[in-house]
Tab-separated table of N, CA and C in Angstrom:
chain	number	residue	atom	x	y	z
A	1	UNK	N	72.648	190.402	38.285
A	1	UNK	CA	73.789	191.204	37.937
A	1	UNK	C	73.370	192.160	36.815
A	2	UNK	N	73.721	193.412	36.945
A	2	UNK	CA	73.428	194.413	35.924
A	2	UNK	C	74.740	195.022	35.452
A	3	UNK	N	74.897	195.066	34.120
A	3	UNK	CA	76.111	195.618	33.513
A	3	UNK	C	75.698	196.695	32.524
A	4	UNK	N	76.366	197.826	32.572
A	4	UNK	CA	76.123	198.907	31.618
A	4	UNK	C	77.124	198.777	30.479
A	5	UNK	N	76.608	198.758	29.256
A	5	UNK	CA	77.428	198.590	28.057
A	5	UNK	C	77.283	199.849	27.221
A	6	UNK	N	78.374	200.570	27.048
A	6	UNK	CA	78.272	201.895	26.423
A	6	UNK	C	78.096	201.873	24.920
A	7	UNK	N	78.475	200.755	24.247
A	7	UNK	CA	78.350	200.701	22.795
A	7	UNK	C	78.424	199.247	22.326
A	8	UNK	N	78.392	199.065	20.990
A	8	UNK	CA	78.431	197.721	20.413
A	8	UNK	C	79.726	196.991	20.773
A	9	UNK	N	80.824	197.723	20.804
A	9	UNK	CA	82.106	197.104	21.133
A	9	UNK	C	82.103	196.572	22.564
A	10	UNK	N	81.513	197.334	23.482
A	10	UNK	CA	81.426	196.882	24.877
A	10	UNK	C	80.515	195.657	24.990
A	11	UNK	N	79.462	195.628	24.175
A	11	UNK	CA	78.550	194.481	24.174
A	11	UNK	C	79.287	193.236	23.691
A	12	UNK	N	80.070	193.386	22.636
A	12	UNK	CA	80.841	192.260	22.117
A	12	UNK	C	81.901	191.816	23.128
A	13	UNK	N	82.546	192.773	23.795
A	13	UNK	CA	83.551	192.447	24.811
A	13	UNK	C	82.912	191.684	25.976
A	14	UNK	N	81.717	192.092	26.379
A	14	UNK	CA	80.998	191.356	27.420
A	14	UNK	C	80.701	189.937	26.942
A	15	UNK	N	80.299	189.802	25.683
A	15	UNK	CA	80.054	188.476	25.114
A	15	UNK	C	81.305	187.609	25.145
A	16	UNK	N	82.466	188.217	24.895
A	16	UNK	CA	83.725	187.466	24.940
A	16	UNK	C	84.009	186.971	26.358
A	17	UNK	N	83.786	187.824	27.341
A	17	UNK	CA	83.985	187.400	28.736
A	17	UNK	C	83.040	186.255	29.079
A	18	UNK	N	81.801	186.370	28.621
A	18	UNK	CA	80.821	185.311	28.852
A	18	UNK	C	81.245	184.036	28.136
A	19	UNK	N	81.661	184.160	26.874
A	19	UNK	CA	82.066	182.996	26.103
A	19	UNK	C	83.220	182.238	26.731
A	20	UNK	N	84.142	182.948	27.364
A	20	UNK	CA	85.269	182.304	28.052
A	20	UNK	C	84.811	181.580	29.319
A	21	UNK	N	83.737	182.069	29.939
A	21	UNK	CA	83.261	181.502	31.199
A	21	UNK	C	82.281	180.341	31.008
A	22	UNK	N	81.707	180.216	29.809
A	22	UNK	CA	80.688	179.184	29.576
A	22	UNK	C	81.297	177.788	29.554
A	23	UNK	N	80.462	176.815	29.790
A	23	UNK	CA	80.868	175.417	29.858
A	23	UNK	C	80.168	174.612	28.757
A	24	UNK	N	80.683	173.437	28.499
A	24	UNK	CA	80.100	172.544	27.508
A	24	UNK	C	78.673	172.181	27.929
A	25	UNK	N	77.709	172.446	27.051
A	25	UNK	CA	76.309	172.176	27.342
A	25	UNK	C	75.539	173.413	27.784
A	26	UNK	N	76.213	174.553	27.862
A	26	UNK	CA	75.571	175.785	28.338
A	26	UNK	C	74.516	176.291	27.359
A	27	UNK	N	73.467	176.892	27.919
A	27	UNK	CA	72.398	177.516	27.145
A	27	UNK	C	72.299	178.972	27.586
A	28	UNK	N	72.354	179.887	26.598
A	28	UNK	CA	72.275	181.323	26.853
A	28	UNK	C	71.022	181.848	26.174
A	29	UNK	N	70.116	182.426	26.948
A	29	UNK	CA	68.894	183.011	26.411
A	29	UNK	C	69.078	184.518	26.326
A	30	UNK	N	68.756	185.087	25.161
A	30	UNK	CA	68.900	186.524	24.951
A	30	UNK	C	67.537	187.133	24.623
A	31	UNK	N	67.229	188.235	25.301
A	31	UNK	CA	66.006	188.968	25.009
A	31	UNK	C	66.347	190.447	24.848
A	32	UNK	N	65.462	191.165	24.188
A	32	UNK	CA	65.658	192.595	23.973
A	32	UNK	C	65.034	193.006	22.654
A	33	UNK	N	64.755	194.284	22.519
A	33	UNK	CA	64.149	194.807	21.308
A	33	UNK	C	65.066	194.610	20.104
A	34	UNK	N	64.506	194.837	18.913
A	34	UNK	CA	65.315	194.848	17.692
A	34	UNK	C	66.438	195.855	17.863
A	35	UNK	N	67.642	195.460	17.502
A	35	UNK	CA	68.784	196.356	17.595
A	35	UNK	C	69.358	196.521	18.983
A	36	UNK	N	68.951	195.683	19.932
A	36	UNK	CA	69.433	195.805	21.311
A	36	UNK	C	70.858	195.288	21.489
A	37	UNK	N	71.344	194.482	20.541
A	37	UNK	CA	72.712	193.986	20.642
A	37	UNK	C	72.842	192.488	20.843
A	38	UNK	N	71.775	191.747	20.622
A	38	UNK	CA	71.807	190.299	20.837
A	38	UNK	C	72.854	189.609	19.950
A	39	UNK	N	72.918	190.006	18.685
A	39	UNK	CA	73.884	189.378	17.777
A	39	UNK	C	75.309	189.821	18.089
A	40	UNK	N	75.504	191.066	18.509
A	40	UNK	CA	76.844	191.508	18.927
A	40	UNK	C	77.319	190.685	20.121
A	41	UNK	N	76.427	190.440	21.067
A	41	UNK	CA	76.785	189.641	22.231
A	41	UNK	C	77.138	188.219	21.805
A	42	UNK	N	76.349	187.664	20.887
A	42	UNK	CA	76.616	186.317	20.377
A	42	UNK	C	77.952	186.266	19.657
A	43	UNK	N	78.269	187.308	18.897
A	43	UNK	CA	79.555	187.366	18.197
A	43	UNK	C	80.697	187.295	19.211
A	44	UNK	N	80.545	187.985	20.339
A	44	UNK	CA	81.560	187.927	21.388
A	44	UNK	C	81.711	186.533	21.963
A	45	UNK	N	80.588	185.863	22.229
A	45	UNK	CA	80.630	184.485	22.745
A	45	UNK	C	81.374	183.595	21.758
A	46	UNK	N	81.012	183.707	20.478
A	46	UNK	CA	81.590	182.840	19.450
A	46	UNK	C	83.086	183.099	19.260
A	47	UNK	N	83.490	184.369	19.216
A	47	UNK	CA	84.910	184.653	19.009
A	47	UNK	C	85.747	184.195	20.205
A	48	UNK	N	85.170	184.237	21.394
A	48	UNK	CA	85.881	183.723	22.577
A	48	UNK	C	86.107	182.221	22.463
A	49	UNK	N	85.281	181.564	21.650
A	49	UNK	CA	85.418	180.125	21.436
A	49	UNK	C	86.192	179.810	20.157
A	50	UNK	N	86.836	180.824	19.567
A	50	UNK	CA	87.695	180.595	18.417
A	50	UNK	C	87.017	180.687	17.053
A	51	UNK	N	85.789	181.195	16.999
A	51	UNK	CA	85.072	181.362	15.732
A	51	UNK	C	85.486	182.690	15.105
A	52	UNK	N	85.645	182.712	13.792
A	52	UNK	CA	85.944	183.938	13.061
A	52	UNK	C	84.739	184.881	13.174
A	53	UNK	N	84.961	186.117	13.586
A	53	UNK	CA	83.882	187.088	13.809
A	53	UNK	C	83.017	187.288	12.572
A	54	UNK	N	83.606	187.199	11.381
A	54	UNK	CA	82.852	187.414	10.147
A	54	UNK	C	81.813	186.331	9.888
A	55	UNK	N	81.978	185.173	10.503
A	55	UNK	CA	81.018	184.075	10.336
A	55	UNK	C	79.727	184.309	11.120
A	56	UNK	N	79.787	185.125	12.152
A	56	UNK	CA	78.659	185.271	13.071
A	56	UNK	C	77.706	186.347	12.559
A	57	UNK	N	76.545	185.887	12.099
A	57	UNK	CA	75.499	186.783	11.597
A	57	UNK	C	74.168	186.356	12.198
A	58	UNK	N	73.226	187.276	12.198
A	58	UNK	CA	71.908	186.972	12.746
A	58	UNK	C	71.216	185.900	11.905
A	59	UNK	N	70.708	184.859	12.560
A	59	UNK	CA	69.996	183.816	11.820
A	59	UNK	C	68.497	184.108	11.676
A	60	UNK	N	68.142	185.372	11.489
A	60	UNK	CA	66.735	185.754	11.417
A	60	UNK	C	65.980	184.946	10.363
A	61	UNK	N	66.580	184.725	9.215
A	61	UNK	CA	65.885	184.007	8.147
A	61	UNK	C	66.258	182.534	8.072
A	62	UNK	N	67.443	182.172	8.531
A	62	UNK	CA	67.830	180.758	8.530
A	62	UNK	C	67.359	180.057	9.795
A	63	UNK	N	67.010	180.823	10.821
A	63	UNK	CA	66.516	180.365	12.126
A	63	UNK	C	67.601	179.783	13.031
A	64	UNK	N	68.623	179.121	12.453
A	64	UNK	CA	69.726	178.624	13.266
A	64	UNK	C	71.009	178.622	12.437
A	65	UNK	N	72.067	179.137	13.021
A	65	UNK	CA	73.406	179.033	12.448
A	65	UNK	C	74.240	178.176	13.374
A	66	UNK	N	75.188	177.453	12.788
A	66	UNK	CA	76.125	176.668	13.586
A	66	UNK	C	77.526	177.176	13.294
A	67	UNK	N	78.302	177.337	14.361
A	67	UNK	CA	79.675	177.801	14.235
A	67	UNK	C	80.581	176.776	14.895
A	68	UNK	N	81.719	176.514	14.265
A	68	UNK	CA	82.680	175.563	14.822
A	68	UNK	C	83.883	176.310	15.351
A	69	UNK	N	84.092	176.176	16.641
A	69	UNK	CA	85.244	176.751	17.312
A	69	UNK	C	85.774	175.719	18.285
A	70	UNK	N	86.204	176.163	19.444
A	70	UNK	CA	86.639	175.231	20.494
A	70	UNK	C	85.501	174.295	20.863
A	71	UNK	N	84.289	174.833	20.838
A	71	UNK	CA	83.067	174.053	21.010
A	71	UNK	C	82.113	174.467	19.893
A	72	UNK	N	81.223	173.558	19.505
A	72	UNK	CA	80.198	173.916	18.534
A	72	UNK	C	79.234	174.908	19.176
A	73	UNK	N	78.839	175.916	18.413
A	73	UNK	CA	77.881	176.899	18.901
A	73	UNK	C	76.672	176.872	17.982
A	74	UNK	N	75.508	176.679	18.582
A	74	UNK	CA	74.244	176.738	17.858
A	74	UNK	C	73.583	178.068	18.206
A	75	UNK	N	73.298	178.872	17.186
A	75	UNK	CA	72.792	180.235	17.361
A	75	UNK	C	71.399	180.308	16.748
A	76	UNK	N	70.384	180.351	17.604
A	76	UNK	CA	68.991	180.419	17.169
A	76	UNK	C	68.486	181.855	17.184
A	77	UNK	N	67.558	182.156	16.286
A	77	UNK	CA	66.781	183.400	16.308
A	77	UNK	C	65.327	182.989	16.131
A	78	UNK	N	64.531	183.140	17.188
A	78	UNK	CA	63.140	182.675	17.180
A	78	UNK	C	62.143	183.760	16.796
A	79	UNK	N	62.623	184.925	16.385
A	79	UNK	CA	61.772	186.089	16.118
A	79	UNK	C	60.635	185.797	15.135
A	80	UNK	N	60.909	185.056	14.080
A	80	UNK	CA	59.923	184.836	13.022
A	80	UNK	C	58.984	183.676	13.312
A	81	UNK	N	59.243	182.904	14.356
A	81	UNK	CA	58.397	181.745	14.658
A	81	UNK	C	57.148	182.176	15.415
A	82	UNK	N	56.042	181.546	15.077
A	82	UNK	CA	54.760	181.926	15.675
A	82	UNK	C	54.121	180.830	16.521
A	83	UNK	N	54.634	179.592	16.439
A	83	UNK	CA	53.964	178.504	17.155
A	83	UNK	C	54.963	177.442	17.610
A	84	UNK	N	54.519	176.626	18.564
A	84	UNK	CA	55.318	175.491	19.016
A	84	UNK	C	55.581	174.522	17.865
A	85	UNK	N	54.613	174.390	16.964
A	85	UNK	CA	54.778	173.489	15.815
A	85	UNK	C	55.961	173.943	14.944
A	86	UNK	N	56.084	175.246	14.721
A	86	UNK	CA	57.216	175.755	13.945
A	86	UNK	C	58.534	175.486	14.672
A	87	UNK	N	58.519	175.612	15.982
A	87	UNK	CA	59.710	175.317	16.771
A	87	UNK	C	60.085	173.840	16.629
A	88	UNK	N	59.078	172.975	16.654
A	88	UNK	CA	59.311	171.541	16.459
A	88	UNK	C	59.876	171.262	15.068
A	89	UNK	N	59.359	171.959	14.059
A	89	UNK	CA	59.768	171.720	12.670
A	89	UNK	C	61.238	172.045	12.415
A	90	UNK	N	61.825	172.932	13.207
A	90	UNK	CA	63.250	173.239	13.010
A	90	UNK	C	64.145	172.348	13.880
A	91	UNK	N	63.542	171.409	14.603
A	91	UNK	CA	64.322	170.480	15.426
A	91	UNK	C	64.914	171.128	16.666
A	92	UNK	N	64.216	172.117	17.201
A	92	UNK	CA	64.734	172.883	18.332
A	92	UNK	C	65.178	171.995	19.495
A	93	UNK	N	64.332	171.059	19.897
A	93	UNK	CA	64.647	170.225	21.062
A	93	UNK	C	65.881	169.356	20.845
A	94	UNK	N	66.137	168.951	19.594
A	94	UNK	CA	67.312	168.128	19.301
A	94	UNK	C	68.606	168.942	19.378
A	95	UNK	N	68.521	170.241	19.072
A	95	UNK	CA	69.717	171.081	19.022
A	95	UNK	C	69.968	171.873	20.302
A	96	UNK	N	68.945	172.134	21.081
A	96	UNK	CA	69.071	172.974	22.272
A	96	UNK	C	69.748	172.196	23.399
A	97	UNK	N	70.815	172.749	23.947
A	97	UNK	CA	71.556	172.077	25.014
A	97	UNK	C	72.473	171.024	24.416
A	98	UNK	N	72.804	170.030	25.179
A	98	UNK	CA	73.696	168.990	24.679
A	98	UNK	C	75.121	169.492	24.559
A	99	UNK	N	75.872	168.897	23.671
A	99	UNK	CA	77.274	169.239	23.494
A	99	UNK	C	77.418	170.630	22.884
A	100	UNK	N	78.380	171.384	23.371
A	100	UNK	CA	78.631	172.723	22.843
A	100	UNK	C	77.874	173.791	23.605
A	101	UNK	N	77.634	174.909	22.923
A	101	UNK	CA	76.945	176.060	23.522
A	101	UNK	C	75.746	176.400	22.646
A	102	UNK	N	74.613	176.671	23.262
A	102	UNK	CA	73.419	177.095	22.541
A	102	UNK	C	73.087	178.522	22.945
A	103	UNK	N	72.950	179.400	21.946
A	103	UNK	CA	72.568	180.796	22.173
A	103	UNK	C	71.236	181.004	21.466
A	104	UNK	N	70.241	181.548	22.186
A	104	UNK	CA	68.895	181.685	21.634
A	104	UNK	C	68.435	183.129	21.736
A	105	UNK	N	68.357	183.800	20.577
A	105	UNK	CA	67.802	185.154	20.525
A	105	UNK	C	66.278	185.058	20.508
A	106	UNK	N	65.632	186.012	21.149
A	106	UNK	CA	64.169	186.073	21.250
A	106	UNK	C	63.619	184.870	22.016
A	107	UNK	N	64.359	184.391	22.997
A	107	UNK	CA	63.936	183.238	23.798
A	107	UNK	C	62.633	183.504	24.541
A	108	UNK	N	62.360	184.776	24.851
A	108	UNK	CA	61.153	185.124	25.598
A	108	UNK	C	59.869	184.766	24.855
A	109	UNK	N	59.937	184.544	23.547
A	109	UNK	CA	58.752	184.176	22.775
A	109	UNK	C	58.317	182.740	23.045
A	110	UNK	N	59.233	181.922	23.569
A	110	UNK	CA	58.947	180.507	23.831
A	110	UNK	C	59.537	180.063	25.165
A	111	UNK	N	59.377	180.856	26.203
A	111	UNK	CA	59.992	180.531	27.491
A	111	UNK	C	59.570	179.169	28.029
A	112	UNK	N	58.350	178.762	27.732
A	112	UNK	CA	57.878	177.467	28.227
A	112	UNK	C	58.619	176.300	27.590
A	113	UNK	N	59.335	176.529	26.496
A	113	UNK	CA	60.085	175.482	25.799
A	113	UNK	C	61.582	175.505	26.119
A	114	UNK	N	62.008	176.448	26.914
A	114	UNK	CA	63.429	176.548	27.250
A	114	UNK	C	63.781	175.518	28.321
A	115	UNK	N	65.065	175.127	28.373
A	115	UNK	CA	65.489	174.178	29.412
A	115	UNK	C	65.242	174.760	30.806
A	116	UNK	N	65.333	173.915	31.812
A	116	UNK	CA	65.094	174.370	33.176
A	116	UNK	C	66.238	175.208	33.719
A	117	UNK	N	67.436	174.992	33.215
A	117	UNK	CA	68.593	175.753	33.678
A	117	UNK	C	69.232	176.481	32.500
A	118	UNK	N	69.624	177.740	32.744
A	118	UNK	CA	70.189	178.578	31.684
A	118	UNK	C	70.690	179.877	32.291
A	119	UNK	N	71.354	180.666	31.431
A	119	UNK	CA	71.676	182.038	31.792
A	119	UNK	C	70.827	182.920	30.877
A	120	UNK	N	70.125	183.876	31.458
A	120	UNK	CA	69.240	184.783	30.715
A	120	UNK	C	69.848	186.177	30.744
A	121	UNK	N	69.959	186.777	29.552
A	121	UNK	CA	70.477	188.139	29.454
A	121	UNK	C	69.448	188.996	28.743
A	122	UNK	N	68.901	189.961	29.482
A	122	UNK	CA	67.982	190.941	28.902
A	122	UNK	C	68.791	192.167	28.528
A	123	UNK	N	68.752	192.528	27.248
A	123	UNK	CA	69.448	193.723	26.781
A	123	UNK	C	68.430	194.840	26.596
A	124	UNK	N	68.642	195.941	27.296
A	124	UNK	CA	67.714	197.071	27.261
A	124	UNK	C	68.455	198.324	26.826
A	125	UNK	N	67.835	199.085	25.931
A	125	UNK	CA	68.439	200.344	25.499
A	125	UNK	C	68.476	201.316	26.675
A	126	UNK	N	69.599	202.007	26.779
A	126	UNK	CA	69.784	202.961	27.869
A	126	UNK	C	70.644	204.099	27.343
A	127	UNK	N	70.025	205.232	27.057
A	127	UNK	CA	70.712	206.361	26.427
A	127	UNK	C	71.401	205.871	25.150
A	128	UNK	N	72.689	206.114	24.984
A	128	UNK	CA	73.407	205.679	23.785
A	128	UNK	C	73.853	204.226	23.890
A	129	UNK	N	73.806	203.656	25.087
A	129	UNK	CA	74.296	202.300	25.301
A	129	UNK	C	73.194	201.312	25.613
A	130	UNK	N	73.570	200.278	26.341
A	130	UNK	CA	72.651	199.207	26.726
A	130	UNK	C	72.881	198.846	28.188
A	131	UNK	N	71.848	198.248	28.770
A	131	UNK	CA	71.960	197.663	30.098
A	131	UNK	C	71.701	196.172	29.931
A	132	UNK	N	72.592	195.365	30.442
A	132	UNK	CA	72.435	193.914	30.410
A	132	UNK	C	72.038	193.448	31.802
A	133	UNK	N	70.870	192.835	31.886
A	133	UNK	CA	70.405	192.247	33.147
A	133	UNK	C	70.625	190.744	33.037
A	134	UNK	N	71.506	190.220	33.868
A	134	UNK	CA	71.934	188.829	33.780
A	134	UNK	C	71.332	188.033	34.937
A	135	UNK	N	70.646	186.937	34.592
A	135	UNK	CA	70.030	186.062	35.582
A	135	UNK	C	70.490	184.636	35.325
A	136	UNK	N	70.869	183.934	36.376
A	136	UNK	CA	71.321	182.547	36.259
A	136	UNK	C	70.321	181.621	36.926
A	137	UNK	N	69.938	180.559	36.229
A	137	UNK	CA	69.112	179.507	36.794
A	137	UNK	C	69.908	178.214	36.752
A	138	UNK	N	70.351	177.765	37.898
A	138	UNK	CA	71.148	176.553	37.988
A	138	UNK	C	72.535	176.862	38.539
A	139	UNK	N	73.075	175.922	39.293
A	139	UNK	CA	74.353	176.109	39.983
A	139	UNK	C	75.483	176.457	39.026
A	140	UNK	N	75.615	175.709	37.914
A	140	UNK	CA	76.718	175.981	36.977
A	140	UNK	C	76.612	177.386	36.390
A	141	UNK	N	75.392	177.837	36.159
A	141	UNK	CA	75.182	179.174	35.599
A	141	UNK	C	75.472	180.255	36.638
A	142	UNK	N	75.158	179.969	37.906
A	142	UNK	CA	75.504	180.907	38.979
A	142	UNK	C	77.019	181.073	39.057
A	143	UNK	N	77.760	179.984	38.851
A	143	UNK	CA	79.223	180.065	38.843
A	143	UNK	C	79.722	180.923	37.682
A	144	UNK	N	79.053	180.835	36.530
A	144	UNK	CA	79.424	181.662	35.375
A	144	UNK	C	79.245	183.138	35.720
A	145	UNK	N	78.125	183.476	36.352
A	145	UNK	CA	77.863	184.873	36.717
A	145	UNK	C	78.880	185.362	37.735
A	146	UNK	N	79.236	184.518	38.686
A	146	UNK	CA	80.273	184.891	39.660
A	146	UNK	C	81.596	185.189	38.958
A	147	UNK	N	81.952	184.338	38.007
A	147	UNK	CA	83.195	184.534	37.249
A	147	UNK	C	83.123	185.839	36.450
A	148	UNK	N	81.980	186.128	35.845
A	148	UNK	CA	81.806	187.383	35.106
A	148	UNK	C	81.962	188.581	36.025
A	149	UNK	N	81.407	188.474	37.227
A	149	UNK	CA	81.508	189.554	38.207
A	149	UNK	C	82.959	189.887	38.505
A	150	UNK	N	83.806	188.867	38.566
A	150	UNK	CA	85.226	189.076	38.857
A	150	UNK	C	85.982	189.506	37.602
A	151	UNK	N	85.840	188.741	36.519
A	151	UNK	CA	86.650	188.964	35.319
A	151	UNK	C	86.230	190.191	34.506
A	152	UNK	N	84.934	190.379	34.302
A	152	UNK	CA	84.491	191.448	33.404
A	152	UNK	C	84.543	192.813	34.086
A	153	UNK	N	84.303	192.856	35.347
A	153	UNK	CA	84.280	194.141	36.045
A	153	UNK	C	85.677	194.665	36.352
A	154	UNK	N	86.702	193.826	36.210
A	154	UNK	CA	88.086	194.260	36.497
A	154	UNK	C	88.834	194.632	35.241
């Protein structure tokens, strides 16, 4: 599925639609260059789950933020990590998946460590906006994409 997002507000709105469609235990992988909109998309997911928008910030230096809404949201940023050992040191495997929603920015840096099933969103700059390429791995994630196709496009 490919979605054109004209600005940051559209990216956040797409995140809200995604956040409403996600299920307990969902994992969302985000990729894209610096400034592509990964945190805006995460803010949309979190606010759809009842988190105050002001709480949602990039965890570039903290590596993981946790937000409490309808479901707990774990928000990772793997940009600064250079090795599997560093990933282990932050307890990635203990926090990834499980109860709540896990959102992982820069997931492409450690694809071999990601769960087998997830929704992957590649954010690419396109003129003044962005293009979101959405891929689902796993039946539950395919259902999320189907729901997005109906709800977000209407």
